[in-house]
Amino acid sequence: MKDAVKTAGSSDQRYYEWKKAASQPAVAKPIRPATADDEEWAEFIAIEEENRRLRKLLSEKLRIENADLRKRLGLK
């Protein structure tokens, strides 16, 4: 095991600290109440998703119009 720890570039002490921490049961972090920052972030994400959706709709509409114009003008 010592060779593997040395090969990984770690010390024996760090290995034993990791081993001790890994063997202890995980403690659940308390859930914090929602804050204004969380609500702002959720609103930002929703706006970004709406923006992506609208951009996609616009690009599809422009692609269709472009194809129609090319067809009318006898281009590709």
CSV table of N, CA and C in Angstrom, one decimal:
chain,number,residue,atom,x,y,z
A,1,MET,N,0.8,-1.2,0.0
A,1,MET,CA,0.0,0.0,0.0
A,1,MET,C,0.9,1.2,0.0
A,2,LYS,N,2.0,1.2,0.7
A,2,LYS,CA,2.9,2.4,0.8
A,2,LYS,C,3.4,2.8,-0.6
A,3,ASP,N,3.6,1.8,-1.4
A,3,ASP,CA,4.1,2.1,-2.8
A,3,ASP,C,3.0,2.8,-3.6
A,4,ALA,N,1.8,2.4,-3.4
A,4,ALA,CA,0.7,3.0,-4.2
A,4,ALA,C,0.5,4.4,-3.7
A,5,VAL,N,0.6,4.6,-2.4
A,5,VAL,CA,0.4,6.0,-1.9
A,5,VAL,C,1.5,6.9,-2.4
A,6,LYS,N,2.8,6.4,-2.4
A,6,LYS,CA,3.9,7.2,-2.9
A,6,LYS,C,3.8,7.4,-4.4
A,7,THR,N,3.3,6.4,-5.1
A,7,THR,CA,3.1,6.6,-6.6
A,7,THR,C,2.1,7.6,-6.9
A,8,ALA,N,1.1,7.7,-6.1
A,8,ALA,CA,0.0,8.7,-6.2
A,8,ALA,C,0.5,10.1,-5.8
A,9,GLY,N,1.7,10.2,-5.2
A,9,GLY,CA,2.2,11.5,-4.8
A,9,GLY,C,1.6,12.0,-3.6
A,10,SER,N,1.2,11.1,-2.7
A,10,SER,CA,0.6,11.5,-1.4
A,10,SER,C,1.4,10.9,-0.3
A,11,SER,N,1.1,11.4,0.9
A,11,SER,CA,1.9,11.0,2.1
A,11,SER,C,1.1,9.9,2.8
A,12,ASP,N,1.8,9.2,3.7
A,12,ASP,CA,1.1,8.2,4.5
A,12,ASP,C,0.1,8.8,5.4
A,13,GLN,N,0.4,10.0,5.9
A,13,GLN,CA,-0.5,10.7,6.8
A,13,GLN,C,-1.8,11.0,6.1
A,14,ARG,N,-1.7,11.5,4.9
A,14,ARG,CA,-2.9,11.9,4.1
A,14,ARG,C,-3.7,10.6,3.8
A,15,TYR,N,-3.1,9.5,3.5
A,15,TYR,CA,-3.8,8.2,3.3
A,15,TYR,C,-4.6,7.9,4.5
A,16,TYR,N,-4.0,7.9,5.7
A,16,TYR,CA,-4.7,7.5,6.9
A,16,TYR,C,-5.8,8.5,7.3
A,17,GLU,N,-5.6,9.8,7.0
A,17,GLU,CA,-6.7,10.7,7.2
A,17,GLU,C,-7.9,10.4,6.3
A,18,TRP,N,-7.6,10.1,5.0
A,18,TRP,CA,-8.6,9.8,4.1
A,18,TRP,C,-9.3,8.5,4.5
A,19,LYS,N,-8.5,7.5,5.0
A,19,LYS,CA,-9.1,6.2,5.4
A,19,LYS,C,-10.0,6.4,6.6
A,20,LYS,N,-9.6,7.2,7.5
A,20,LYS,CA,-10.4,7.5,8.7
A,20,LYS,C,-11.7,8.2,8.3
A,21,ALA,N,-11.6,9.2,7.5
A,21,ALA,CA,-12.8,10.0,7.0
A,21,ALA,C,-13.7,9.1,6.2
A,22,ALA,N,-13.2,8.2,5.4
A,22,ALA,CA,-14.0,7.3,4.6
A,22,ALA,C,-14.7,6.2,5.4
A,23,SER,N,-14.2,5.9,6.5
A,23,SER,CA,-14.8,4.8,7.3
A,23,SER,C,-15.9,5.3,8.3
A,24,GLN,N,-15.9,6.6,8.5
A,24,GLN,CA,-17.0,7.2,9.3
A,24,GLN,C,-18.2,7.4,8.5
A,25,PRO,N,-19.4,7.2,9.2
A,25,PRO,CA,-20.6,7.4,8.5
A,25,PRO,C,-20.8,8.8,8.0
A,26,ALA,N,-21.4,9.0,6.9
A,26,ALA,CA,-21.6,10.3,6.3
A,26,ALA,C,-22.7,11.0,7.1
A,27,VAL,N,-22.4,12.3,7.4
A,27,VAL,CA,-23.3,13.1,8.1
A,27,VAL,C,-24.0,14.0,7.1
A,28,ALA,N,-25.4,13.9,7.2
A,28,ALA,CA,-26.2,14.7,6.3
A,28,ALA,C,-26.1,16.2,6.6
A,29,LYS,N,-25.9,17.0,5.6
A,29,LYS,CA,-25.8,18.4,5.8
A,29,LYS,C,-27.2,18.9,6.0
A,30,PRO,N,-27.4,19.9,6.9
A,30,PRO,CA,-28.7,20.4,7.1
A,30,PRO,C,-29.2,21.2,5.9
A,31,ILE,N,-30.4,21.0,5.6
A,31,ILE,CA,-31.0,21.7,4.4
A,31,ILE,C,-31.3,23.1,4.8
A,32,ARG,N,-30.7,24.0,4.0
A,32,ARG,CA,-31.0,25.4,4.4
A,32,ARG,C,-32.2,25.9,3.7
A,33,PRO,N,-32.9,26.9,4.3
A,33,PRO,CA,-34.1,27.4,3.6
A,33,PRO,C,-33.8,28.2,2.3
A,34,ALA,N,-34.7,28.2,1.4
A,34,ALA,CA,-34.5,28.9,0.2
A,34,ALA,C,-34.3,30.4,0.5
A,35,THR,N,-33.4,31.0,-0.3
A,35,THR,CA,-33.1,32.4,-0.1
A,35,THR,C,-33.5,33.1,-1.4
A,36,ALA,N,-33.3,34.4,-1.3
A,36,ALA,CA,-33.6,35.3,-2.5
A,36,ALA,C,-32.7,35.0,-3.6
A,37,ASP,N,-31.4,34.6,-3.3
A,37,ASP,CA,-30.4,34.2,-4.3
A,37,ASP,C,-30.9,33.0,-5.0
A,38,ASP,N,-31.4,32.0,-4.3
A,38,ASP,CA,-31.9,30.8,-5.0
A,38,ASP,C,-33.1,31.1,-5.9
A,39,GLU,N,-34.0,32.0,-5.5
A,39,GLU,CA,-35.1,32.4,-6.3
A,39,GLU,C,-34.6,33.2,-7.6
A,40,GLU,N,-33.6,34.0,-7.4
A,40,GLU,CA,-33.1,34.8,-8.5
A,40,GLU,C,-32.4,33.8,-9.5
A,41,TRP,N,-31.7,32.9,-8.9
A,41,TRP,CA,-31.0,31.9,-9.8
A,41,TRP,C,-32.0,31.1,-10.6
A,42,ALA,N,-33.0,30.6,-9.9
A,42,ALA,CA,-34.1,29.9,-10.6
A,42,ALA,C,-34.7,30.7,-11.7
A,43,GLU,N,-35.0,32.0,-11.4
A,43,GLU,CA,-35.6,32.9,-12.4
A,43,GLU,C,-34.6,33.1,-13.6
A,44,PHE,N,-33.4,33.2,-13.3
A,44,PHE,CA,-32.4,33.4,-14.3
A,44,PHE,C,-32.3,32.1,-15.3
A,45,ILE,N,-32.4,31.0,-14.7
A,45,ILE,CA,-32.3,29.7,-15.4
A,45,ILE,C,-33.6,29.6,-16.3
A,46,ALA,N,-34.7,30.0,-15.8
A,46,ALA,CA,-36.0,29.9,-16.5
A,46,ALA,C,-35.9,30.9,-17.7
A,47,ILE,N,-35.4,32.1,-17.5
A,47,ILE,CA,-35.3,33.1,-18.5
A,47,ILE,C,-34.3,32.6,-19.6
A,48,GLU,N,-33.2,32.0,-19.2
A,48,GLU,CA,-32.3,31.4,-20.2
A,48,GLU,C,-32.9,30.3,-21.0
A,49,GLU,N,-33.7,29.5,-20.4
A,49,GLU,CA,-34.4,28.4,-21.1
A,49,GLU,C,-35.4,29.0,-22.1
A,50,GLU,N,-36.1,30.0,-21.7
A,50,GLU,CA,-37.1,30.7,-22.6
A,50,GLU,C,-36.3,31.3,-23.7
A,51,ASN,N,-35.2,31.9,-23.5
A,51,ASN,CA,-34.4,32.6,-24.5
A,51,ASN,C,-33.9,31.5,-25.5
A,52,ARG,N,-33.5,30.4,-25.1
A,52,ARG,CA,-33.0,29.3,-26.0
A,52,ARG,C,-34.2,28.8,-26.9
A,53,ARG,N,-35.4,28.7,-26.2
A,53,ARG,CA,-36.6,28.2,-27.0
A,53,ARG,C,-37.0,29.3,-28.0
A,54,LEU,N,-37.0,30.5,-27.7
A,54,LEU,CA,-37.3,31.6,-28.6
A,54,LEU,C,-36.3,31.7,-29.8
A,55,ARG,N,-35.0,31.6,-29.4
A,55,ARG,CA,-34.0,31.6,-30.5
A,55,ARG,C,-34.2,30.5,-31.5
A,56,LYS,N,-34.5,29.3,-31.0
A,56,LYS,CA,-34.7,28.1,-31.8
A,56,LYS,C,-35.9,28.4,-32.7
A,57,LEU,N,-37.0,28.9,-32.2
A,57,LEU,CA,-38.2,29.2,-33.0
A,57,LEU,C,-37.9,30.2,-34.1
A,58,LEU,N,-37.2,31.2,-33.7
A,58,LEU,CA,-36.8,32.3,-34.7
A,58,LEU,C,-35.9,31.7,-35.8
A,59,SER,N,-35.0,30.9,-35.4
A,59,SER,CA,-34.1,30.3,-36.4
A,59,SER,C,-34.8,29.4,-37.4
A,60,GLU,N,-35.8,28.6,-36.8
A,60,GLU,CA,-36.6,27.8,-37.7
A,60,GLU,C,-37.4,28.6,-38.6
A,61,LYS,N,-38.0,29.6,-38.1
A,61,LYS,CA,-38.9,30.5,-39.0
A,61,LYS,C,-38.0,31.2,-40.1
A,62,LEU,N,-36.9,31.7,-39.7
A,62,LEU,CA,-36.0,32.3,-40.7
A,62,LEU,C,-35.5,31.3,-41.7
A,63,ARG,N,-35.2,30.1,-41.3
A,63,ARG,CA,-34.8,29.0,-42.2
A,63,ARG,C,-35.9,28.7,-43.3
A,64,ILE,N,-37.1,28.7,-42.8
A,64,ILE,CA,-38.2,28.4,-43.7
A,64,ILE,C,-38.5,29.5,-44.6
A,65,GLU,N,-38.4,30.8,-44.1
A,65,GLU,CA,-38.6,31.9,-45.0
A,65,GLU,C,-37.4,32.0,-46.0
A,66,ASN,N,-36.2,31.7,-45.6
A,66,ASN,CA,-35.1,31.7,-46.5
A,66,ASN,C,-35.3,30.7,-47.6
A,67,ALA,N,-35.7,29.5,-47.3
A,67,ALA,CA,-35.9,28.4,-48.2
A,67,ALA,C,-37.0,28.8,-49.2
A,68,ASP,N,-38.1,29.4,-48.7
A,68,ASP,CA,-39.2,29.9,-49.5
A,68,ASP,C,-38.7,31.0,-50.5
A,69,LEU,N,-37.9,31.9,-50.1
A,69,LEU,CA,-37.4,33.0,-51.0
A,69,LEU,C,-36.5,32.4,-52.0
A,70,ARG,N,-35.6,31.5,-51.6
A,70,ARG,CA,-34.7,30.8,-52.6
A,70,ARG,C,-35.6,30.1,-53.7
A,71,LYS,N,-36.6,29.4,-53.2
A,71,LYS,CA,-37.5,28.7,-54.2
A,71,LYS,C,-38.2,29.7,-55.1
A,72,ARG,N,-38.7,30.8,-54.6
A,72,ARG,CA,-39.3,31.8,-55.5
A,72,ARG,C,-38.3,32.4,-56.5
A,73,LEU,N,-37.1,32.6,-56.0
A,73,LEU,CA,-36.1,33.2,-56.9
A,73,LEU,C,-35.4,32.2,-57.8
A,74,GLY,N,-35.7,31.0,-57.7
A,74,GLY,CA,-35.1,29.9,-58.5
A,74,GLY,C,-33.7,29.6,-58.1
A,75,LEU,N,-33.3,29.9,-56.9
A,75,LEU,CA,-32.0,29.5,-56.4
A,75,LEU,C,-32.1,28.1,-55.8
A,76,LYS,N,-31.0,27.6,-55.5
A,76,LYS,CA,-30.9,26.2,-54.9
A,76,LYS,C,-32.1,25.8,-54.1
